[in-house]
Amino acid sequence: MAALLMLCVLVLSLFVVSSALRAVLGRPGPGRPPAAPGAEAGPHWVHTWTGMPQLTEPGNLPPAPFTGESSVLADTTLRQTVHVTIGGRHLLLRFSDAYGDTPLPLTAVTVALPEGGRAGAGAIEPGSPRRVTFAGRDAATVPVGAQLVSDPVDFRLRPGSDLTVTAYTAQGQPSLALTSHPGSRTTSYLQHGDHAGDLDLPDATAVNHWYLLSDVEVLSPERAAAVAVVGDSLTDGRGSTTNGNDRWPDRLAERLRARGSTSDVAVLNQAAGGNRVLADGLGPNVLARLDRDVLSRSGVSWLILFEGVNDIGTADADPGAQRAVTDDLIAGYEQILVRAHAQGIRVYGATLTPFGGNALYDDAAGEREASRQRVNAWIRTPGHFDAVIDFDRAVRDPARPARLLPGLHDGDWLHLNPRGYGVLAEAVPTGLFRGK
């Protein structure tokens, strides 16, 4: 009996030691994430589309008569399409009042397939509309500064397809502090009255902005995960085709879907024109929005950081100011790495692309170009990011490395055209997401 007791104690001791060793060996070191991101137990919710919430500038508010003196979208149906990356049979919607100073009432919401599967379509496919509820109710109110998540909707959504979301708000937002994503590069439609279930909106007013809607999630198999892309107008898609879904994250999603090992990796475009890492611009700075736009998104296992050009370009073009902004920018990158790694998210650094010849950012003395080179050297240095995506090398002119290749930009020597965005997408090694 005593021998049996001693044997049990020995087995228990070995189990404890073995568990402790596994915990130590599996624990990430300083600045390093866990070895196997993206593993979730069983079906789980994963974001498949995002639109970074912003405060709507006066020039981007809905046109008259949908904007009044003290309210917006009163008695208005808003129909908009979004391009999802992975699919599923159940979905959730998120509506945002992040920048509202009054509650946002939603009277009715539907989802449907756009006519012909087209982005920016004002009509929907017959038989496809489904009612969206919130805690079992058709109507709901988004509190000030908050987001509202819908009930799960039984809806078959194909990977790489477009989804129509139609919302009717009888009261509208009772102020002009409207949350939106102005740089949609996608056409939406506004029409007075409740037309949430209508197949077409023939009298609607077209606008190229997204309003209110911030996220779509799908119930996904165990392996599904997401890569969040944090960036500025180069990622938001300035210079891309309206309703063409040819921003570089769109093209990257196409590449991932084409490979069996990455076909269940969603790509989340969390970018906005004018955005900066360190200071607010069009939308909050990256350090302020990281929790909201990356760490709290469902299923994120990877982060691509492609931002910093606006920080360099808006700082004074003198040696002292540029030294300060590059020091602060690198410190900001380190903060992002620490915070993302603490959540088990791998962070891939994308080098900053050239802006030589741009009227706003280029300077005769080359101070800002020197800053870009210094930042890129830090990004490329091993031991900082978990991997490097060399966008600079992909699109720069070998004969004039401070400038983009002439055929890849949209005319301002800063933003790319659809061909250029395709080159960026091709420069992302798909092996960064589950093997080669």
CSV table of C-alpha atoms in Angstrom, one decimal, residues 211-369:
chain,number,residue,atom,x,y,z
A,211,TYR,CA,-22.4,55.6,-42.7
A,212,LEU,CA,-23.2,54.0,-39.4
A,213,LEU,CA,-22.1,50.4,-40.3
A,214,SER,CA,-18.7,49.5,-39.0
A,215,ASP,CA,-18.3,45.6,-39.0
A,216,VAL,CA,-19.6,42.3,-40.4
A,217,GLU,CA,-18.7,39.1,-38.6
A,218,VAL,CA,-19.3,35.5,-39.7
A,219,LEU,CA,-19.5,32.3,-37.7
A,220,SER,CA,-16.5,30.4,-38.9
A,221,PRO,CA,-14.8,27.0,-38.6
A,222,GLU,CA,-12.1,26.4,-36.1
A,223,ARG,CA,-9.2,27.4,-38.3
A,224,ALA,CA,-10.6,30.7,-39.6
A,225,ALA,CA,-8.7,33.8,-38.5
A,226,ALA,CA,-8.2,37.4,-39.6
A,227,VAL,CA,-5.3,39.7,-40.5
A,228,ALA,CA,-6.0,43.4,-39.6
A,229,VAL,CA,-4.4,46.0,-41.8
A,230,VAL,CA,-3.7,49.3,-40.1
A,231,GLY,CA,-2.9,52.2,-42.5
A,232,ASP,CA,-3.7,55.5,-44.1
A,233,SER,CA,-5.1,56.5,-47.5
A,234,LEU,CA,-2.7,54.1,-49.3
A,235,THR,CA,-4.5,51.3,-47.6
A,236,ASP,CA,-8.0,53.0,-47.6
A,237,GLY,CA,-7.6,53.0,-51.3
A,238,ARG,CA,-7.2,56.5,-52.6
A,239,GLY,CA,-6.6,56.1,-56.3
A,240,SER,CA,-8.5,52.8,-56.5
A,241,THR,CA,-11.6,52.2,-58.6
A,242,THR,CA,-15.0,53.2,-57.1
A,243,ASN,CA,-17.0,50.0,-56.7
A,244,GLY,CA,-14.0,48.1,-58.1
A,245,ASN,CA,-12.8,46.6,-54.8
A,246,ASP,CA,-9.2,46.9,-56.0
A,247,ARG,CA,-7.5,48.4,-52.9
A,248,TRP,CA,-4.4,46.3,-52.0
A,249,PRO,CA,-6.1,44.6,-49.0
A,250,ASP,CA,-8.8,43.5,-51.4
A,251,ARG,CA,-6.3,42.0,-53.8
A,252,LEU,CA,-4.4,40.4,-50.9
A,253,ALA,CA,-7.7,38.8,-49.8
A,254,GLU,CA,-8.1,37.4,-53.3
A,255,ARG,CA,-4.6,35.8,-53.1
A,256,LEU,CA,-5.3,34.3,-49.8
A,257,ARG,CA,-8.6,32.8,-50.9
A,258,ALA,CA,-6.9,31.2,-53.9
A,259,ARG,CA,-4.7,29.1,-51.6
A,260,GLY,CA,-6.1,26.2,-49.7
A,261,SER,CA,-4.1,26.8,-46.5
A,262,THR,CA,-5.2,30.5,-46.3
A,263,SER,CA,-8.6,30.4,-47.9
A,264,ASP,CA,-10.2,31.0,-44.4
A,265,VAL,CA,-8.0,34.0,-43.5
A,266,ALA,CA,-10.1,37.3,-43.5
A,267,VAL,CA,-8.5,40.6,-44.3
A,268,LEU,CA,-9.8,43.6,-42.3
A,269,ASN,CA,-9.0,47.1,-43.8
A,270,GLN,CA,-8.7,49.4,-40.7
A,271,ALA,CA,-7.4,52.4,-42.6
A,272,ALA,CA,-8.4,56.0,-43.2
A,273,GLY,CA,-7.1,58.8,-45.3
A,274,GLY,CA,-4.8,61.2,-43.5
A,275,ASN,CA,-4.4,58.9,-40.5
A,276,ARG,CA,-1.2,59.0,-38.4
A,277,VAL,CA,0.5,56.8,-35.8
A,278,LEU,CA,1.2,59.6,-33.3
A,279,ALA,CA,-1.3,62.4,-33.8
A,280,ASP,CA,-5.0,62.6,-34.6
A,281,GLY,CA,-5.9,63.5,-38.1
A,282,LEU,CA,-8.8,62.1,-40.1
A,283,GLY,CA,-9.7,59.8,-37.3
A,284,PRO,CA,-7.8,59.0,-34.0
A,285,ASN,CA,-4.1,58.2,-34.1
A,286,VAL,CA,-3.1,54.5,-34.3
A,287,LEU,CA,-1.9,54.4,-30.7
A,288,ALA,CA,-5.4,55.6,-29.6
A,289,ARG,CA,-7.4,53.3,-31.9
A,290,LEU,CA,-5.4,50.1,-31.6
A,291,ASP,CA,-7.6,48.5,-29.0
A,292,ARG,CA,-10.8,49.4,-30.9
A,293,ASP,CA,-9.7,48.6,-34.4
A,294,VAL,CA,-7.4,45.6,-33.8
A,295,LEU,CA,-7.2,44.1,-30.4
A,296,SER,CA,-11.0,43.9,-29.9
A,297,ARG,CA,-11.9,42.6,-33.4
A,298,SER,CA,-13.0,38.9,-33.5
A,299,GLY,CA,-10.5,36.4,-34.6
A,300,VAL,CA,-7.5,38.6,-35.3
A,301,SER,CA,-4.2,36.7,-35.3
A,302,TRP,CA,-2.0,38.9,-37.5
A,303,LEU,CA,-1.5,42.7,-37.9
A,304,ILE,CA,0.1,44.4,-40.9
A,305,LEU,CA,1.3,47.9,-39.9
A,306,PHE,CA,1.7,50.2,-43.0
A,307,GLU,CA,1.6,53.7,-41.6
A,308,GLY,CA,3.9,56.6,-40.9
A,309,VAL,CA,4.1,58.6,-44.1
A,310,ASN,CA,1.7,61.2,-42.8
A,311,ASP,CA,3.6,61.5,-39.6
A,312,ILE,CA,6.8,62.3,-41.5
A,313,GLY,CA,5.1,64.4,-44.2
A,314,THR,CA,3.2,66.7,-41.7
A,315,ALA,CA,6.3,67.4,-39.5
A,316,ASP,CA,8.4,70.4,-40.4
A,317,ALA,CA,11.1,69.7,-43.0
A,318,ASP,CA,14.1,70.6,-40.8
A,319,PRO,CA,16.6,68.3,-39.2
A,320,GLY,CA,15.4,68.7,-35.6
A,321,ALA,CA,11.7,68.2,-36.3
A,322,GLN,CA,12.4,65.2,-38.5
A,323,ARG,CA,14.7,63.6,-36.0
A,324,ALA,CA,12.1,64.0,-33.4
A,325,VAL,CA,9.3,62.6,-35.5
A,326,THR,CA,11.3,59.5,-36.5
A,327,ASP,CA,12.3,58.8,-32.9
A,328,ASP,CA,8.7,59.1,-31.8
A,329,LEU,CA,7.5,57.0,-34.7
A,330,ILE,CA,9.8,54.2,-33.9
A,331,ALA,CA,8.8,54.4,-30.3
A,332,GLY,CA,5.2,54.2,-31.4
A,333,TYR,CA,5.9,51.1,-33.5
A,334,GLU,CA,7.4,49.5,-30.4
A,335,GLN,CA,4.3,50.3,-28.4
A,336,ILE,CA,2.2,48.6,-31.0
A,337,LEU,CA,4.4,45.5,-31.0
A,338,VAL,CA,4.2,45.2,-27.2
A,339,ARG,CA,0.4,45.6,-27.1
A,340,ALA,CA,-0.3,43.3,-30.0
A,341,HIS,CA,2.1,40.6,-28.8
A,342,ALA,CA,0.4,40.7,-25.4
A,343,GLN,CA,-2.8,39.5,-27.2
A,344,GLY,CA,-0.9,36.8,-29.1
A,345,ILE,CA,-1.0,38.7,-32.4
A,346,ARG,CA,1.9,38.6,-34.8
A,347,VAL,CA,2.9,42.0,-36.2
A,348,TYR,CA,4.3,42.5,-39.7
A,349,GLY,CA,5.9,45.8,-40.6
A,350,ALA,CA,5.5,47.2,-44.1
A,351,THR,CA,8.1,49.6,-45.3
A,352,LEU,CA,7.0,53.2,-46.2
A,353,THR,CA,6.7,53.8,-49.9
A,354,PRO,CA,8.3,56.8,-51.7
A,355,PHE,CA,6.7,60.3,-52.0
A,356,GLY,CA,9.4,62.1,-54.0
A,357,GLY,CA,7.7,64.6,-56.3
A,358,ASN,CA,4.6,65.0,-54.1
A,359,ALA,CA,3.8,68.6,-53.8
A,360,LEU,CA,2.9,68.4,-50.1
A,361,TYR,CA,5.5,66.0,-48.6
A,362,ASP,CA,8.6,66.2,-50.7
A,363,ASP,CA,11.1,68.9,-49.7
A,364,ALA,CA,14.1,70.3,-51.6
A,365,ALA,CA,16.6,69.4,-48.9
A,366,GLY,CA,15.5,65.8,-48.7
A,367,GLU,CA,14.9,65.9,-44.9
A,368,ARG,CA,11.7,63.9,-45.1
A,369,GLU,CA,13.2,61.3,-47.5
